[in-house]
CSV table of C-alpha atoms (C1' of nucleotides) in Angstrom, one decimal:
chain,number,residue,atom,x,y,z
A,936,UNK,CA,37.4,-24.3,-8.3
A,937,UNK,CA,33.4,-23.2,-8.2
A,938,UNK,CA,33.2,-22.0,-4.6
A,939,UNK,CA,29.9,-23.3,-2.3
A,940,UNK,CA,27.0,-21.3,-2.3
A,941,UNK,CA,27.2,-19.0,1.2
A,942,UNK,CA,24.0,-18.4,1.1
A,943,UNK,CA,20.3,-20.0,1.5
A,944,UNK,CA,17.2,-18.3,0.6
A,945,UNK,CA,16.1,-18.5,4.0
A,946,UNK,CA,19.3,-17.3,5.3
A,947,UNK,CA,18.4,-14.5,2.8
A,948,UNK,CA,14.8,-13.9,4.0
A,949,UNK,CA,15.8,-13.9,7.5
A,950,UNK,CA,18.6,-11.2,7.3
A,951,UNK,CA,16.2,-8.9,5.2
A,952,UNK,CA,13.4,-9.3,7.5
A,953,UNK,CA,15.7,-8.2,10.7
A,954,UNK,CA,16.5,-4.9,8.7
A,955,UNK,CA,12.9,-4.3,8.0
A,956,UNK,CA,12.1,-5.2,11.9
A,957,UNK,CA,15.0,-3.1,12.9
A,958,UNK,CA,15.0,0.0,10.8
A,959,UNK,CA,11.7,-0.2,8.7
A,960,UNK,CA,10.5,-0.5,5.5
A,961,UNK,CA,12.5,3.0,4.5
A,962,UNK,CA,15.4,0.8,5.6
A,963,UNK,CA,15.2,-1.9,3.7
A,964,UNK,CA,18.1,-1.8,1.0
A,965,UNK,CA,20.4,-3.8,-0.7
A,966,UNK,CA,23.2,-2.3,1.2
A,967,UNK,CA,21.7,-2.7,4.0
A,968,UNK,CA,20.5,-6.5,3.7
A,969,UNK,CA,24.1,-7.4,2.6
A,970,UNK,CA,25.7,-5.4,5.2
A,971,UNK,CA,23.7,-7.7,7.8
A,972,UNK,CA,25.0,-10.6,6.1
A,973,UNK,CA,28.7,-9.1,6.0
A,974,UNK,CA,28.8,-9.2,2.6
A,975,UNK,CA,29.6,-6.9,-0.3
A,976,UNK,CA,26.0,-5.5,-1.9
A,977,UNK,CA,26.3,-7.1,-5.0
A,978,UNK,CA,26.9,-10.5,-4.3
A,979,UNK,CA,22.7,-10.6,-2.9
A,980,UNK,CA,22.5,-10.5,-6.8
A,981,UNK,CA,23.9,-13.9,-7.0
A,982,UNK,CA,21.0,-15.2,-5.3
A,983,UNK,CA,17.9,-12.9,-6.4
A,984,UNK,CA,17.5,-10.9,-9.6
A,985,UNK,CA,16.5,-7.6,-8.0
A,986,UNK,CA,15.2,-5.8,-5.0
A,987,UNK,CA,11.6,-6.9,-5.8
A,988,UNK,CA,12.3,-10.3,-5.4
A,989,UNK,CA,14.3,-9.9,-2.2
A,990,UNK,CA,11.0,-8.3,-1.1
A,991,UNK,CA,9.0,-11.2,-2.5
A,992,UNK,CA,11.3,-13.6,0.0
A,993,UNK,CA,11.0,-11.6,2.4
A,994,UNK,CA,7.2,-11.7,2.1
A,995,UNK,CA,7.2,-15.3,1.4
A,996,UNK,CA,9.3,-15.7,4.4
A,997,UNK,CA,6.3,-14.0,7.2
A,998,UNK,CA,3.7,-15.5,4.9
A,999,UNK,CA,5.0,-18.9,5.3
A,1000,UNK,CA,5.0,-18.6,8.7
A,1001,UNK,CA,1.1,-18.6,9.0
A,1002,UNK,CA,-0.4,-21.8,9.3
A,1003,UNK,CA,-2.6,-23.1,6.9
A,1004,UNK,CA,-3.8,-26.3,8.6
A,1005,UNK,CA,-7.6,-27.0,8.4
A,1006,UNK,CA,-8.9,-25.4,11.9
A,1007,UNK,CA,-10.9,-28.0,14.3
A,1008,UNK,CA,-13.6,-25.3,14.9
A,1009,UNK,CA,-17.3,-26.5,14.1
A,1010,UNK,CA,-19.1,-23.6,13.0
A,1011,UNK,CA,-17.8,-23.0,9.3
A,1012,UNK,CA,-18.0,-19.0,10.4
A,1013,UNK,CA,-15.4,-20.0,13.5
A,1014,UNK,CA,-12.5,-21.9,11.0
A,1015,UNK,CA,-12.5,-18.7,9.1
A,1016,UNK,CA,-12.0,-16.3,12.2
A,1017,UNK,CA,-9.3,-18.6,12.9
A,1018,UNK,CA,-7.2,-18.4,9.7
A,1019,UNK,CA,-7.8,-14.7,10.0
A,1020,UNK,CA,-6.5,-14.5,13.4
A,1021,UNK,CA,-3.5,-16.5,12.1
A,1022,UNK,CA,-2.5,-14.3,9.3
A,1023,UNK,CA,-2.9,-11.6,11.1
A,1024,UNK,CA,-0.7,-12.2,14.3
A,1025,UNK,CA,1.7,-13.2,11.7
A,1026,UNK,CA,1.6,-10.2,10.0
A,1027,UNK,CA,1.8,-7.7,13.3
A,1028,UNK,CA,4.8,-9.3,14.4
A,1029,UNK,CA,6.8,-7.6,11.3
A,1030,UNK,CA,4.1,-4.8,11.2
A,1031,UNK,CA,7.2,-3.4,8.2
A,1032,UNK,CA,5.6,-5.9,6.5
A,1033,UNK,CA,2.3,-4.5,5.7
A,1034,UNK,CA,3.2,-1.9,2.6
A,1035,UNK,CA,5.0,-4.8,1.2
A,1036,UNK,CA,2.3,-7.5,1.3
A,1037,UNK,CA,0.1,-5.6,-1.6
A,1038,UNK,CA,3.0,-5.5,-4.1
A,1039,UNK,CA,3.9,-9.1,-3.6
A,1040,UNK,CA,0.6,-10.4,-2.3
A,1041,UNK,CA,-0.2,-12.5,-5.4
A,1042,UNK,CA,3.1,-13.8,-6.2
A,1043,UNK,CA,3.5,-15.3,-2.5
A,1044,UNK,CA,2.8,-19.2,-2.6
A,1045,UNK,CA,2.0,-19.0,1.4
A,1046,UNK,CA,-1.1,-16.4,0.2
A,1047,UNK,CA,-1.9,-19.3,-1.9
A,1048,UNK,CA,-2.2,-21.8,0.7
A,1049,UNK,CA,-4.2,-19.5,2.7
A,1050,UNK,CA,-6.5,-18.8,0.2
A,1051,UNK,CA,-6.8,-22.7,-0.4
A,1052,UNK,CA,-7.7,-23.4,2.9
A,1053,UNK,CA,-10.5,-20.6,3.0
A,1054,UNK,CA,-12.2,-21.3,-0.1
A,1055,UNK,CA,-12.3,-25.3,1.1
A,1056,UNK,CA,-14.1,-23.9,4.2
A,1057,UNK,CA,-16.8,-22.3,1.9
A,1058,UNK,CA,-17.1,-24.7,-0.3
A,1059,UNK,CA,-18.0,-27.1,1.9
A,1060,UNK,CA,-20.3,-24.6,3.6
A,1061,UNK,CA,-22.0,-24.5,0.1
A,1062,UNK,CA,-20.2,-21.7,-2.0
A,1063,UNK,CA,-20.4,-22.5,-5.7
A,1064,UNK,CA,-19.1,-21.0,-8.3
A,1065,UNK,CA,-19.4,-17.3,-8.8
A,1066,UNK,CA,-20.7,-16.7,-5.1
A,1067,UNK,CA,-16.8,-18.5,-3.8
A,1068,UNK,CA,-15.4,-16.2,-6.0
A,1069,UNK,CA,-17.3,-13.1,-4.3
A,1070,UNK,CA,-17.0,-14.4,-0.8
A,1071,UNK,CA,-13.6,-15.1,-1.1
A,1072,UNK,CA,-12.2,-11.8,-2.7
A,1073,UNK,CA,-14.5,-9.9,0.1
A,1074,UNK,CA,-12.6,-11.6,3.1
A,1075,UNK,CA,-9.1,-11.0,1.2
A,1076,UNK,CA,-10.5,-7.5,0.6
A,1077,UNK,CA,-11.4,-6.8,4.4
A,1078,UNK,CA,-8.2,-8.5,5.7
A,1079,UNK,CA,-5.9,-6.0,3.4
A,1080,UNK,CA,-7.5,-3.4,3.9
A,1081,UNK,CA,-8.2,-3.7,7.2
A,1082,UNK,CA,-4.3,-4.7,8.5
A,1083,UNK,CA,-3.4,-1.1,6.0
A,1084,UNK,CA,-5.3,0.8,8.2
A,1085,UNK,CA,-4.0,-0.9,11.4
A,1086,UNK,CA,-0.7,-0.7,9.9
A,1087,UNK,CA,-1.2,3.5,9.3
A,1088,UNK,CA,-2.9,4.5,12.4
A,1089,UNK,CA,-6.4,5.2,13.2
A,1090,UNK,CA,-7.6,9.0,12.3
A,1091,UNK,CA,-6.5,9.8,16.0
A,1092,UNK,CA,-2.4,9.1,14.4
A,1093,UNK,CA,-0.7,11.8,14.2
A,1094,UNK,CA,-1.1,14.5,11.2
A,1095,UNK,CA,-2.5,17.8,9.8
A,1096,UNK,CA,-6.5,16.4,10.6
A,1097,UNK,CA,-6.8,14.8,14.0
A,1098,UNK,CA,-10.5,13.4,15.1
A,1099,UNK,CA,-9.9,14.7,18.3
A,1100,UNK,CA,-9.4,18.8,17.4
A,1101,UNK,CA,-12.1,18.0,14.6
A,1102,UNK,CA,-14.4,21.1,14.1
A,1103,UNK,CA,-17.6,20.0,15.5
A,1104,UNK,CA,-19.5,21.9,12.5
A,1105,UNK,CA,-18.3,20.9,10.0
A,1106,UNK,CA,-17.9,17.1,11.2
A,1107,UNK,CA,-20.4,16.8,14.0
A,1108,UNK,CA,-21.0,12.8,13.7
A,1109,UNK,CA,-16.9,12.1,12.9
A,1110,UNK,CA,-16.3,14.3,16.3
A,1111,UNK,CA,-19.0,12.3,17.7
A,1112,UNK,CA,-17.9,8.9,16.4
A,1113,UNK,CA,-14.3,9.7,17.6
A,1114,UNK,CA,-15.1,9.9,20.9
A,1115,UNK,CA,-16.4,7.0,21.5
A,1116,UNK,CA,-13.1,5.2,19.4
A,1117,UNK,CA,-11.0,5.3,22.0
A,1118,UNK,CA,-13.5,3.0,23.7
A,1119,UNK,CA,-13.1,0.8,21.1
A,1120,UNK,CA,-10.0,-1.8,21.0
A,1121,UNK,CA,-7.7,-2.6,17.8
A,1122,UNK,CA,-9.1,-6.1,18.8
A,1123,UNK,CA,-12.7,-5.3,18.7
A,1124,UNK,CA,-12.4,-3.1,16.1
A,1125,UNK,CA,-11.0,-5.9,13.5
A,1126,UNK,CA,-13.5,-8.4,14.7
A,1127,UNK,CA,-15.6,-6.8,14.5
A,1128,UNK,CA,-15.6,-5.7,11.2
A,1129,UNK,CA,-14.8,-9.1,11.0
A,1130,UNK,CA,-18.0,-10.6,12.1
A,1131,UNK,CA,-20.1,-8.2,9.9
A,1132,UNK,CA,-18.6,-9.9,6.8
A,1133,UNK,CA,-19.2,-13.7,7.9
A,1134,UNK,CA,-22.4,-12.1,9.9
A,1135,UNK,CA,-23.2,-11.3,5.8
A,1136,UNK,CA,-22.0,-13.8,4.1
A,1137,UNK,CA,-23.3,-16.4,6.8
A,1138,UNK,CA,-27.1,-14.5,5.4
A,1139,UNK,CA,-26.7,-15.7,1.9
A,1140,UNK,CA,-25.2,-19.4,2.7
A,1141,UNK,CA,-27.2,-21.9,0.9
A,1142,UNK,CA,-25.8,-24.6,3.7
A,1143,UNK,CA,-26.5,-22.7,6.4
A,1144,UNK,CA,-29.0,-20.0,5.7
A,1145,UNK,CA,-29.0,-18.4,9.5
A,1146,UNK,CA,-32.0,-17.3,10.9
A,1147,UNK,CA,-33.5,-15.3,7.8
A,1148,UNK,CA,-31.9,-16.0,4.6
A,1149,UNK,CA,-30.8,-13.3,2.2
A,1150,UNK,CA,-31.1,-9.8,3.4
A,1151,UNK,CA,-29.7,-7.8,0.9
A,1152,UNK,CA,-27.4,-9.4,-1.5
B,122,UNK,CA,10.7,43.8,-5.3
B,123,UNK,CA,9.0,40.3,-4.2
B,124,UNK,CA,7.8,38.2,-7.6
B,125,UNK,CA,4.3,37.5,-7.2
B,126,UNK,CA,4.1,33.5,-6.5
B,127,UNK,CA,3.6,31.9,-9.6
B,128,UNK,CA,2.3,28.4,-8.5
B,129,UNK,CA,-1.1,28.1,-6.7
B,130,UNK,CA,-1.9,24.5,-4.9
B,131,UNK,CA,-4.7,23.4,-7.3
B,132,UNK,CA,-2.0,23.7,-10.4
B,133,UNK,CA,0.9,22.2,-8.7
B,134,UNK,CA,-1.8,19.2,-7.9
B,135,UNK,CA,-3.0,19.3,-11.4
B,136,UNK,CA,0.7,19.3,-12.7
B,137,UNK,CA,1.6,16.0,-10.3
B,138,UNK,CA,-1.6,14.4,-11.2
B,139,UNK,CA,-0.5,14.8,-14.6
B,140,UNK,CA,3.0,13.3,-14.4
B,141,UNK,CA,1.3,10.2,-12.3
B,142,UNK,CA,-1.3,9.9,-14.8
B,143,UNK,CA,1.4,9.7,-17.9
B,144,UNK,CA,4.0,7.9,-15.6
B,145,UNK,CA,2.6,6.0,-12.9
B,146,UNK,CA,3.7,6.1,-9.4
B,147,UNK,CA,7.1,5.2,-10.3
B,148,UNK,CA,7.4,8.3,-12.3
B,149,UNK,CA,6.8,10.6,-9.7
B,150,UNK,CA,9.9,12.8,-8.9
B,151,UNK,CA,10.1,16.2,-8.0
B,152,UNK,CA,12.7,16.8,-11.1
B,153,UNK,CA,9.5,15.5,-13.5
B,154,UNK,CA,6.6,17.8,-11.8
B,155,UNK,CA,8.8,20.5,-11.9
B,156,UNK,CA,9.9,19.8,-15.4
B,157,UNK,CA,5.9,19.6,-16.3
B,158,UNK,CA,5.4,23.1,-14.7
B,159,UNK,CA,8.4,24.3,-17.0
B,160,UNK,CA,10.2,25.3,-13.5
B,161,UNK,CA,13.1,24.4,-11.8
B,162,UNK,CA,13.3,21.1,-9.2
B,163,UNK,CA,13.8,23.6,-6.4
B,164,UNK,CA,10.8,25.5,-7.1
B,165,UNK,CA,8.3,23.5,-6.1
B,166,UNK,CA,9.9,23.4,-2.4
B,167,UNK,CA,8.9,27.0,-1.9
B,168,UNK,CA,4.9,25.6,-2.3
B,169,UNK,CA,5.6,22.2,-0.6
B,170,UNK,CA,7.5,21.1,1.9
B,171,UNK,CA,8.9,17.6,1.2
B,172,UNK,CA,8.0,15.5,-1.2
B,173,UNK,CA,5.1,13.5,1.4
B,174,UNK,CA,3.8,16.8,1.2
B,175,UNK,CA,3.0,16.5,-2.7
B,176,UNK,CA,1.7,13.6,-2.5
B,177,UNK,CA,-0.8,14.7,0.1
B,178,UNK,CA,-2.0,17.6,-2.5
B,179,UNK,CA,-2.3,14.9,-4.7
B,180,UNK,CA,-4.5,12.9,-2.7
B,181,UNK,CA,-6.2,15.6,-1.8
B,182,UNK,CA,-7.1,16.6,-5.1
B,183,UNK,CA,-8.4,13.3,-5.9
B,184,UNK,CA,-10.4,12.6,-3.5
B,185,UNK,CA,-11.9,16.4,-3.2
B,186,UNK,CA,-13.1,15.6,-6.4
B,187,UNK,CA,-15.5,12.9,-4.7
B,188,UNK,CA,-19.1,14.1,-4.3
B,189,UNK,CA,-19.8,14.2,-0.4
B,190,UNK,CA,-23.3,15.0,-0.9
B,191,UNK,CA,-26.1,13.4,1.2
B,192,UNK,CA,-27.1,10.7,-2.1
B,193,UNK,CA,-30.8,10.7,-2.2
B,194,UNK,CA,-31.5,6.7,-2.3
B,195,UNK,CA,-34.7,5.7,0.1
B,196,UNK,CA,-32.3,2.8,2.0
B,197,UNK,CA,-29.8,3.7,3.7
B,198,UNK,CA,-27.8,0.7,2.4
B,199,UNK,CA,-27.8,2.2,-1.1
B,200,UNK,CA,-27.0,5.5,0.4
B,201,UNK,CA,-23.8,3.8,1.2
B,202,UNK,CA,-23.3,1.8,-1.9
B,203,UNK,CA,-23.9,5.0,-3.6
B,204,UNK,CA,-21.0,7.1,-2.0
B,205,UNK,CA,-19.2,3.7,-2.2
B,206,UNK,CA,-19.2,4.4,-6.1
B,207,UNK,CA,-18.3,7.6,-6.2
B,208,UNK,CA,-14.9,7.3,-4.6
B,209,UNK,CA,-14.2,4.2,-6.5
B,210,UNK,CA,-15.1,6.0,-9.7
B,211,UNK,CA,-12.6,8.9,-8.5
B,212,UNK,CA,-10.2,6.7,-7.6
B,213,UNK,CA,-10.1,4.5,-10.7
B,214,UNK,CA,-10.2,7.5,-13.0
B,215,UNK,CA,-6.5,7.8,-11.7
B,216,UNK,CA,-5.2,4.1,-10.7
B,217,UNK,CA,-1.6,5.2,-9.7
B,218,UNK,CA,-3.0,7.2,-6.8
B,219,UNK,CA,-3.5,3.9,-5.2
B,220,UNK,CA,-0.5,3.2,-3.5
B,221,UNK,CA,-0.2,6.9,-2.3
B,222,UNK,CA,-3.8,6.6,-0.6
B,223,UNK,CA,-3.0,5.0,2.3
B,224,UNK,CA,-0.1,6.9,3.5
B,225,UNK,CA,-1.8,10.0,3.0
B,226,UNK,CA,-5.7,9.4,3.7
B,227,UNK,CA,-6.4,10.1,7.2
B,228,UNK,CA,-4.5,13.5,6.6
B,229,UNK,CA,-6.8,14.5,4.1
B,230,UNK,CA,-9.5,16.3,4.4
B,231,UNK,CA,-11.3,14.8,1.3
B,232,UNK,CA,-11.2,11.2,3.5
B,233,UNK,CA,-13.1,13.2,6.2
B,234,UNK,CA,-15.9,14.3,4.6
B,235,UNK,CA,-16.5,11.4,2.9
B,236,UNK,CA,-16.6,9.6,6.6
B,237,UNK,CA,-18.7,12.3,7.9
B,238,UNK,CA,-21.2,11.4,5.2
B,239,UNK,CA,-20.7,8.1,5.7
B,240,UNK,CA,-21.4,7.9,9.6
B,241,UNK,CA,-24.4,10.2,9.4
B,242,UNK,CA,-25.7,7.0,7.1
B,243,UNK,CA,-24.9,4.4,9.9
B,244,UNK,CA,-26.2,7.4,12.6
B,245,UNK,CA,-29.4,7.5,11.1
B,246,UNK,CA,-29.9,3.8,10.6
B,247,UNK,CA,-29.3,3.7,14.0
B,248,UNK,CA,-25.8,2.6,14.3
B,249,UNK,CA,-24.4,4.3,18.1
B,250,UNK,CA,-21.1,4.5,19.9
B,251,UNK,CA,-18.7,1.7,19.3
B,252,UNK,CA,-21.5,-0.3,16.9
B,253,UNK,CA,-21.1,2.7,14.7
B,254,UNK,CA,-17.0,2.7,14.8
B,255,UNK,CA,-16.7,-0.1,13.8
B,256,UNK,CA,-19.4,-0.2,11.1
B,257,UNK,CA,-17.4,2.6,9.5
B,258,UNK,CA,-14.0,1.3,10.4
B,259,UNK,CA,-15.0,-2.0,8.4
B,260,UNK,CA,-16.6,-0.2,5.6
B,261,UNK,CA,-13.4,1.8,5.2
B,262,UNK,CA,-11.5,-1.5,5.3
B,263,UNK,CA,-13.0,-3.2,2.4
B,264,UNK,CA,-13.1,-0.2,0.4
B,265,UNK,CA,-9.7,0.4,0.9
B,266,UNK,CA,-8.8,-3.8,0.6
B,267,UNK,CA,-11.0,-4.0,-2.5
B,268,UNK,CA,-9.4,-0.8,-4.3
B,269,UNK,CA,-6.0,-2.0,-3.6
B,270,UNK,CA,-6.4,-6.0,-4.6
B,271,UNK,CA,-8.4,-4.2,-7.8
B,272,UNK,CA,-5.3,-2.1,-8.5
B,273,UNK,CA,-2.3,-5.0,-7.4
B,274,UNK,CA,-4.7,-6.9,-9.9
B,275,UNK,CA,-6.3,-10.5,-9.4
B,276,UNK,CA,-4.4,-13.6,-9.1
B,277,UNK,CA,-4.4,-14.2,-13.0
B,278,UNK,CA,-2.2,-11.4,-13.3
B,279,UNK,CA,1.3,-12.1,-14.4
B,280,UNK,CA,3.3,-13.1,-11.7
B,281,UNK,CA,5.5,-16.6,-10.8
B,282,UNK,CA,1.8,-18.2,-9.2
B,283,UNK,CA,-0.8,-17.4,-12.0
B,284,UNK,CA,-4.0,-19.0,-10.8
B,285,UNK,CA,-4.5,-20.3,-14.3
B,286,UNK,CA,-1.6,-22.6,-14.1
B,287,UNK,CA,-2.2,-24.2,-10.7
B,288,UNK,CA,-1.1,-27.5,-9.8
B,289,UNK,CA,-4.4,-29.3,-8.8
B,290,UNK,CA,-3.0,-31.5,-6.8
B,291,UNK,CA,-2.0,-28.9,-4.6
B,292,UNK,CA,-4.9,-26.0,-4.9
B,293,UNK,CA,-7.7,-28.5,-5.9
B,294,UNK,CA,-10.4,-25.4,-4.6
B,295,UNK,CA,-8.3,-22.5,-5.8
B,296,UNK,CA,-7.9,-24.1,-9.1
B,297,UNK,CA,-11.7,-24.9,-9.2
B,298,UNK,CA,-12.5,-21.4,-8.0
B,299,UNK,CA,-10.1,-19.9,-10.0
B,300,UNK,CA,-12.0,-21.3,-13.3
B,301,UNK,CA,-14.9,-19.7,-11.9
B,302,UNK,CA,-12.7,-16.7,-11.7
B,303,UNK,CA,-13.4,-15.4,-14.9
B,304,UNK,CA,-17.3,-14.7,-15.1
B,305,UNK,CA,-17.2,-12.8,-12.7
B,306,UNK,CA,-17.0,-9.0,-13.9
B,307,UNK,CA,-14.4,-6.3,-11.5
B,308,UNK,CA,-17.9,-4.7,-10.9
B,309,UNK,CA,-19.7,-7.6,-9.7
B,310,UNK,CA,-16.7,-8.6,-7.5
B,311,UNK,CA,-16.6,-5.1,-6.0
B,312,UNK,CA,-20.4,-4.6,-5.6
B,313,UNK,CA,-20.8,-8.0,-4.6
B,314,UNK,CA,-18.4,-8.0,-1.3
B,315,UNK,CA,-19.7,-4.8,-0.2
B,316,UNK,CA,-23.2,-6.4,-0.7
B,317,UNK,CA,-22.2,-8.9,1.7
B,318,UNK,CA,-20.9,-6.2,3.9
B,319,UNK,CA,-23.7,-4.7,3.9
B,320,UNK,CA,-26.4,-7.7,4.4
B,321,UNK,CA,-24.0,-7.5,7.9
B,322,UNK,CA,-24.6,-4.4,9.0
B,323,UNK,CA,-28.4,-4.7,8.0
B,324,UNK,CA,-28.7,-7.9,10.1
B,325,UNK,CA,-27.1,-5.9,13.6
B,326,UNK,CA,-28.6,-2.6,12.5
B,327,UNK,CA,-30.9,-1.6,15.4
B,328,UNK,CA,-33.5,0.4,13.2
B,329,UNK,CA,-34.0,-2.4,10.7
B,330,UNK,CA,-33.5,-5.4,12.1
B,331,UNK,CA,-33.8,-7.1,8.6
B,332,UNK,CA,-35.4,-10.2,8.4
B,333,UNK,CA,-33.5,-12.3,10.9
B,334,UNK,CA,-32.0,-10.3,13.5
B,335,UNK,CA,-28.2,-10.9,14.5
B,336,UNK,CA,-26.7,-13.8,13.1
B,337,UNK,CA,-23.4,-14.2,14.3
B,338,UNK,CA,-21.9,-10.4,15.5
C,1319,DA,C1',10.3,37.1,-2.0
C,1320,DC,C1',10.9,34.0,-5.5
C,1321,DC,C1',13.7,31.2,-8.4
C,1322,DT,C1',18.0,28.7,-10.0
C,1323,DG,C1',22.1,25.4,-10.3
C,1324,DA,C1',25.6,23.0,-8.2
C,1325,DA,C1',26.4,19.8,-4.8
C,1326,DC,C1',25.6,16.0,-1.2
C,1327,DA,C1',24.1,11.8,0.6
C,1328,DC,C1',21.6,8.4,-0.7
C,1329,DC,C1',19.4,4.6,-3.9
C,1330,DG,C1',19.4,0.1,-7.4
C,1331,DT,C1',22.1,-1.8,-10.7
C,1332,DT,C1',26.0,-2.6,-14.6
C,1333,DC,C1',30.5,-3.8,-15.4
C,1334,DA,C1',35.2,-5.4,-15.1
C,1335,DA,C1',38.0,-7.6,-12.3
C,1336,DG,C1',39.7,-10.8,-8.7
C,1337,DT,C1',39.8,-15.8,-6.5
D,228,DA,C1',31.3,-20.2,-9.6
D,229,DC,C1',31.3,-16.9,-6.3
D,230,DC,C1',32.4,-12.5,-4.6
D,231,DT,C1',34.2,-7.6,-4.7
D,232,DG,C1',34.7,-2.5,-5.6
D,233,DA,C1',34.3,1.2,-8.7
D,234,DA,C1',31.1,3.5,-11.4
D,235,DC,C1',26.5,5.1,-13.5
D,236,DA,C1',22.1,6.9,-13.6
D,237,DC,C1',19.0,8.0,-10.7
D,238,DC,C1',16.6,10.0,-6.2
D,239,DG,C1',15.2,13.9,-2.4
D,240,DT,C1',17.1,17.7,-0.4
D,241,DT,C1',20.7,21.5,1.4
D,242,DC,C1',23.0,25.5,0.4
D,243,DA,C1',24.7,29.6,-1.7
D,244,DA,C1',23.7,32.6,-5.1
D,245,DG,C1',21.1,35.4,-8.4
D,246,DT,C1',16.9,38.8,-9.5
DNA sequence: ACCTGAACACCGTTCAAGT
DNA sequence: ACCTGAACACCGTTCAAGT
């Protein structure tokens, strides 16, 4: 008499993503998943083949969560903002997340969708080709990298080499630079690195080729 | 009669820099550095304190390998592109220290001077304040973003999505893209987002207002 | 001081057994 | 079929002991 499956996959997701909000990503074990479940250890391996792919649900789980709708915003530049900002409020809400997204990045259908919807948006404002390819790889490049360092701290976080007690001779623009940080918001700070991206890419857009074409690239 | 240390930093580096080398980040223990030294596991903890601390002299190794030198280019954006290069080549030279560079790179010293360089660039070009924090912050973040998605590999890599494979109803641009995908070289992807980047920054940079002035920032 | 080996508290996962 | 508990091969690290 085959007893009923207890568990979902969401169910799943959800349990491991309340232990990696809870206790971290150090926390996140198959003990400890299945002790949140009240369930022995091993039976989690009746419904995934091994810790990574528990992590993959789990990722799958906050990636899913973003939505991947077509934004209503004019400008080209403004819809991609928007998906940014999406992902990324996703994302913070289960900042845990963040050393897991790399790993399972690429696997994660909800990345896919995401991706999808951004390369439609430059498409249609004229990325062919090998130049989609660039521009697309350079947002997904900015965005990882730039949640990672979100996700780890600025240089003021706490360590051996803080920007504040920085030796002014032998780093007189970092000690310079970090004092004005502070002024500067987590907001701001992403945007704005944000907006020097589009700000380039918006340069070498055959649709829209801004106010003086090419600069650089 | 106190035994002269046998261990000095650089070599206990060397030795874990070996052992990532040969066994990728998976492979590194404290039982199989100290095994490459020829000591015992409870040697090393008389040079190290914990096993983050390793890591960190591994990092540090790597990236004090990276020239920090003022690079001799007439524009300042090749200045940039230039010390771009050289941490990439540093960091590629030794592809497991990936995962271990974010954890550990604002507490090493290696990552600072590298910034220093770096803002005294953006300083000179006339980058000030918060213009200049976040000009480096969103440098940073690509490099970082790009290294990582270089190392996690691109989408065609194995994995239960491979871009190859793509259901077109479904990913119609990604598929499209994807095909693209392909002629475009890991060199040209890399130099080619940071080229983007960098077309940004020239079109806010106050000394060179480029050809067009601010287009979206 | 410097180094060692046993031991402890964890992991993920295999295996044999229970319903 | 689904679930359990003991056991195995790992970790990092503590501790007591050797020179």
């Amino acid at each position: 008499m085959p007893r009923p499956r207890s568990l979902t996959p969401d169910r799943l997701a959800a349990a491991a993503l309340a232990v990696l909000d809870r206790d971290g990503a150090a926390g996140l074990t198959m003990r400890a998943v299945a002790a949140e479940l009240g369930m022995s250890t091993m039976a989690l391996y009746r419904y995934v083949e091994d810790r990574d792919q528990l992590e993959l649900l789990l990722v799958e789980a906050v990636l899913g969560a973003v939505d991947t709708s077509m934004p209503t915003d004019p400008e080209w530049t403004d819809k991609i903002k928007t998906l940014v900002d999406r992902v990324r409020m996703e994302v913070e809400s289960h900042p845990a997340v963040v050393p897991l997204l790399l790993r399972q990045r690429h696997r994660a259908v909800g990345s896919l969708r995401w991706s999808e919807t951004v390369a439609g948006i430059l498409r249609a404002a004229g990325f062919d080709g090998a130049r989609r390819v660039v521009a697309l790889r350079g947002l997904l490049s900015y965005v990882v990298g730039a949640l990672q360092l979100e996700h780890y701290g600025p240089l003021s976080a706490p360590g051996t080499v803080t920007i504040a007690g920085l030796p002014r001779d032998e780093f007189p623009v970092m000690a310079d630079t970090g004092a004005h940080a502070r002024t500067v918001s987590r907001d701001d700070e992403f945007r704005g690195g944000l907006d020097l991206l589009l700000s380039g890419l918006q340069a070498v857009s055959p649709a829209d080729p801004g106010s003086g074409g090419p600069a650089s690239a």
